[in-house]
Amino acid sequence: MRLSLLHATRGRPDRCLAVREEWLSKATDPLGVEHIFGVDVDDGPTIEALRDLCVRVVQVPHPKGCFRAYNLAAKNSSGDVLIPIEDDTHPEQGWDDEVRLAMTGHLDSPAILAVCDGQNEAIEWCVNRAFYRQRGLFHDDYHGLFGDTEWRLRARADGIPTIVAPRIVFHHNQYQPGSAPDPIYERKQGRYLDDEQTFNRRGREGWPT
């Protein structure tokens, strides 16, 4: 079972590389993990930092937020399970074995994997390839919030099964405890109302594709 890390990053070249190293070093089988960076085309420092490294990078031509980066990374992925991550998402040792164990027998038809994010006991976040082929990931109208809320609601309404695995912990720290949020985090949170309005509008319209 091959796993794809869809890594949306912007403006944090040093941190994104450290996070990549952490995910691979904590994997039991790093050769079974595909890591793809989704980087905005106007983020010169990050593109330059990744240029000479043996890493997969896709450039988002019309930057809007992390969801577009996830979507483009997913489009270029080949794994059986798709795992969106950011520069503030941290795994525990042996995370890949836990994902493979949880998803064994759940690859042939659409399915969701719910994991712990360090705060919520189980949150739907990872999907299998069958889910992606049928439903995609996030709608492009969103920046970086509420898009995941939409696909969770729609998947539940359509009866897509969720494998709940709270023992798998992907710590989503948002920003380092005891320190101020950085400009990238603040920009994302500043679009909260825009994305909330998009969510409400799309709901009224019946979630158009």
Tab-separated table of C-alpha atoms in Angstrom:
chain	number	residue	atom	x	y	z
A	1	MET	CA	0.000	0.000	0.000
A	2	ARG	CA	1.563	3.246	-1.172
A	3	LEU	CA	0.882	6.468	0.729
A	4	SER	CA	0.894	9.978	-0.748
A	5	LEU	CA	1.694	12.999	1.413
A	6	LEU	CA	0.133	16.088	-0.161
A	7	HIS	CA	2.174	18.903	1.364
A	8	ALA	CA	0.756	22.402	0.907
A	9	THR	CA	3.382	25.016	1.759
A	10	ARG	CA	3.979	28.721	1.329
A	11	GLY	CA	6.583	31.140	2.635
A	12	ARG	CA	8.307	28.687	5.003
A	13	PRO	CA	11.120	27.071	2.996
A	14	ASP	CA	13.155	25.938	5.999
A	15	ARG	CA	10.198	24.594	7.920
A	16	CYS	CA	8.673	22.703	4.998
A	17	LEU	CA	11.942	20.823	4.487
A	18	ALA	CA	12.203	20.011	8.191
A	19	VAL	CA	8.640	18.713	8.205
A	20	ARG	CA	9.318	16.560	5.139
A	21	GLU	CA	12.340	15.053	6.888
A	22	GLU	CA	10.282	14.399	10.013
A	23	TRP	CA	7.535	12.540	8.141
A	24	LEU	CA	9.999	10.357	6.247
A	25	SER	CA	12.262	9.690	9.236
A	26	LYS	CA	9.297	8.570	11.334
A	27	ALA	CA	7.999	6.255	8.613
A	28	THR	CA	8.774	2.558	8.981
A	29	ASP	CA	8.913	2.232	5.182
A	30	PRO	CA	9.834	5.637	3.732
A	31	LEU	CA	10.239	4.122	0.258
A	32	GLY	CA	6.520	3.396	0.367
A	33	VAL	CA	5.731	7.068	0.951
A	34	GLU	CA	5.326	9.561	-1.893
A	35	HIS	CA	5.850	13.187	-0.815
A	36	ILE	CA	4.575	15.927	-3.122
A	37	PHE	CA	4.928	19.652	-2.398
A	38	GLY	CA	2.204	21.990	-3.652
A	39	VAL	CA	3.777	25.457	-3.890
A	40	ASP	CA	2.256	28.701	-5.176
A	41	VAL	CA	3.892	29.819	-8.403
A	42	ASP	CA	4.633	33.260	-6.890
A	43	ASP	CA	6.442	31.816	-3.849
A	44	GLY	CA	9.963	32.277	-5.186
A	45	PRO	CA	11.927	31.534	-1.974
A	46	THR	CA	10.265	28.161	-1.440
A	47	ILE	CA	10.573	27.149	-5.097
A	48	GLU	CA	14.256	28.096	-5.023
A	49	ALA	CA	14.852	26.169	-1.778
A	50	LEU	CA	13.351	23.026	-3.312
A	51	ARG	CA	14.877	23.413	-6.772
A	52	ASP	CA	18.049	21.379	-6.312
A	53	LEU	CA	16.608	18.708	-4.040
A	54	CYS	CA	15.344	15.319	-5.110
A	55	VAL	CA	11.715	16.120	-4.227
A	56	ARG	CA	8.469	16.294	-6.191
A	57	VAL	CA	7.156	19.834	-6.553
A	58	VAL	CA	4.041	21.049	-8.365
A	59	GLN	CA	3.484	24.774	-8.791
A	60	VAL	CA	-0.024	26.139	-8.296
A	61	PRO	CA	-0.626	28.489	-11.278
A	62	HIS	CA	-3.483	30.504	-9.717
A	63	PRO	CA	-2.702	30.737	-5.991
A	64	LYS	CA	-5.649	31.043	-3.642
A	65	GLY	CA	-4.804	28.960	-0.593
A	66	CYS	CA	-3.762	25.551	0.618
A	67	PHE	CA	-6.762	23.714	-0.882
A	68	ARG	CA	-5.613	24.432	-4.439
A	69	ALA	CA	-2.147	23.188	-3.500
A	70	TYR	CA	-3.661	19.995	-2.095
A	71	ASN	CA	-5.750	19.492	-5.209
A	72	LEU	CA	-2.818	19.860	-7.596
A	73	ALA	CA	-0.625	17.597	-5.481
A	74	ALA	CA	-3.413	14.999	-5.448
A	75	LYS	CA	-3.766	15.229	-9.230
A	76	ASN	CA	-0.072	14.369	-9.554
A	77	SER	CA	-0.069	11.628	-6.910
A	78	SER	CA	-0.094	7.863	-7.318
A	79	GLY	CA	-0.656	6.552	-3.775
A	80	ASP	CA	-3.472	4.348	-2.520
A	81	VAL	CA	-4.118	6.685	0.429
A	82	LEU	CA	-3.917	10.484	0.216
A	83	ILE	CA	-2.824	12.412	3.308
A	84	PRO	CA	-2.932	16.246	3.206
A	85	ILE	CA	-0.334	17.901	5.438
A	86	GLU	CA	0.991	21.401	6.092
A	87	ASP	CA	4.133	22.856	7.619
A	88	ASP	CA	2.615	22.515	11.087
A	89	THR	CA	1.473	18.874	10.833
A	90	HIS	CA	3.615	16.357	12.720
A	91	PRO	CA	3.361	12.544	12.812
A	92	GLU	CA	4.292	10.010	15.451
A	93	GLN	CA	6.811	7.201	15.002
A	94	GLY	CA	5.565	4.429	12.726
A	95	TRP	CA	2.657	6.478	11.391
A	96	ASP	CA	2.745	4.771	7.995
A	97	ASP	CA	2.337	1.286	9.454
A	98	GLU	CA	-0.694	2.507	11.391
A	99	VAL	CA	-2.278	3.980	8.260
A	100	ARG	CA	-1.681	0.789	6.283
A	101	LEU	CA	-3.130	-1.310	9.084
A	102	ALA	CA	-6.246	0.869	9.307
A	103	MET	CA	-6.818	0.978	5.540
A	104	THR	CA	-6.187	-2.699	4.770
A	105	GLY	CA	-9.324	-4.009	3.122
A	106	HIS	CA	-10.643	-0.482	2.460
A	107	LEU	CA	-9.089	0.422	-0.883
A	108	ASP	CA	-11.482	-0.910	-3.515
A	109	SER	CA	-14.369	1.505	-2.881
A	110	PRO	CA	-14.449	5.096	-1.579
A	111	ALA	CA	-13.477	5.382	2.082
A	112	ILE	CA	-12.272	8.023	4.526
A	113	LEU	CA	-9.735	7.680	7.319
A	114	ALA	CA	-10.429	9.688	10.478
A	115	VAL	CA	-7.363	10.404	12.607
A	116	CYS	CA	-6.585	12.386	15.738
A	117	ASP	CA	-5.152	15.868	15.106
A	118	GLY	CA	-3.903	16.233	18.667
A	119	GLN	CA	-7.081	18.021	19.724
A	120	ASN	CA	-10.039	16.210	18.168
A	121	GLU	CA	-10.268	12.498	18.934
A	122	ALA	CA	-11.084	11.620	15.332
A	123	ILE	CA	-11.434	13.945	12.356
A	124	GLU	CA	-12.028	12.831	8.767
A	125	TRP	CA	-9.006	13.968	6.820
A	126	CYS	CA	-7.392	11.222	4.717
A	127	VAL	CA	-9.036	9.465	1.761
A	128	ASN	CA	-8.292	6.479	-0.424
A	129	ARG	CA	-7.661	6.609	-4.162
A	130	ALA	CA	-11.177	5.339	-4.932
A	131	PHE	CA	-12.666	8.289	-3.009
A	132	TYR	CA	-10.470	10.751	-4.877
A	133	ARG	CA	-11.326	9.312	-8.296
A	134	GLN	CA	-15.027	9.529	-7.573
A	135	ARG	CA	-15.256	12.775	-5.621
A	136	GLY	CA	-11.990	14.718	-5.782
A	137	LEU	CA	-10.781	16.655	-2.745
A	138	PHE	CA	-11.547	20.327	-2.081
A	139	HIS	CA	-13.604	22.731	-4.157
A	140	ASP	CA	-11.487	25.493	-5.681
A	141	ASP	CA	-13.799	28.254	-4.424
A	142	TYR	CA	-12.326	27.913	-0.928
A	143	HIS	CA	-9.035	29.359	0.307
A	144	GLY	CA	-8.033	27.146	3.214
A	145	LEU	CA	-11.067	26.738	5.478
A	146	PHE	CA	-14.503	25.088	5.267
A	147	GLY	CA	-13.648	23.102	2.136
A	148	ASP	CA	-12.954	20.056	4.288
A	149	THR	CA	-16.186	20.683	6.200
A	150	GLU	CA	-18.080	20.535	2.907
A	151	TRP	CA	-16.682	17.218	1.746
A	152	ARG	CA	-17.189	15.663	5.184
A	153	LEU	CA	-20.857	16.633	5.230
A	154	ARG	CA	-21.404	15.453	1.676
A	155	ALA	CA	-19.572	12.172	2.254
A	156	ARG	CA	-21.613	11.450	5.381
A	157	ALA	CA	-24.860	12.236	3.554
A	158	ASP	CA	-23.869	9.854	0.756
A	159	GLY	CA	-22.975	7.071	3.179
A	160	ILE	CA	-19.248	6.945	2.420
A	161	PRO	CA	-17.708	4.732	5.133
A	162	THR	CA	-15.234	6.222	7.579
A	163	ILE	CA	-12.521	4.177	9.246
A	164	VAL	CA	-12.043	5.753	12.669
A	165	ALA	CA	-8.488	5.395	13.981
A	166	PRO	CA	-7.866	7.757	16.934
A	167	ARG	CA	-4.614	5.919	17.683
A	168	ILE	CA	-3.171	7.599	14.558
A	169	VAL	CA	-2.125	11.081	15.646
A	170	PHE	CA	-1.123	13.764	13.165
A	171	HIS	CA	-0.471	16.722	15.456
A	172	HIS	CA	-1.762	19.904	13.829
A	173	ASN	CA	-0.032	22.532	15.913
A	174	GLN	CA	-1.181	25.557	13.868
A	175	TYR	CA	1.802	27.475	15.269
A	176	GLN	CA	4.339	26.840	17.979
A	177	PRO	CA	2.869	27.045	21.507
A	178	GLY	CA	4.090	30.121	23.318
A	179	SER	CA	4.879	32.004	20.125
A	180	ALA	CA	2.862	34.384	17.984
A	181	PRO	CA	1.169	33.137	14.790
A	182	ASP	CA	3.270	33.777	11.703
A	183	PRO	CA	1.971	35.844	8.723
A	184	ILE	CA	1.003	32.722	6.727
A	185	TYR	CA	-1.235	31.471	9.526
A	186	GLU	CA	-2.731	34.920	10.050
A	187	ARG	CA	-3.463	35.247	6.319
A	188	LYS	CA	-5.299	31.918	6.328
A	189	GLN	CA	-7.366	32.830	9.392
A	190	GLY	CA	-8.084	36.249	7.871
A	191	ARG	CA	-10.064	34.510	5.141
A	192	TYR	CA	-12.352	32.752	7.610
A	193	LEU	CA	-15.394	34.885	6.821
A	194	ASP	CA	-14.827	34.617	3.058
A	195	ASP	CA	-14.691	30.834	3.223
A	196	GLU	CA	-17.656	30.672	5.601
A	197	GLN	CA	-19.700	32.712	3.126
A	198	THR	CA	-18.577	30.412	0.310
A	199	PHE	CA	-19.637	27.383	2.351
A	200	ASN	CA	-23.079	28.859	3.071
A	201	ARG	CA	-23.586	29.901	-0.559
A	202	ARG	CA	-22.569	26.515	-1.931
A	203	GLY	CA	-24.875	24.792	0.558
A	204	ARG	CA	-27.827	26.913	-0.575
A	205	GLU	CA	-26.980	26.042	-4.189
A	206	GLY	CA	-26.872	22.308	-3.458
A	207	TRP	CA	-23.060	21.918	-3.587
A	208	PRO	CA	-22.531	22.431	-7.341
A	209	THR	CA	-19.452	20.727	-8.833
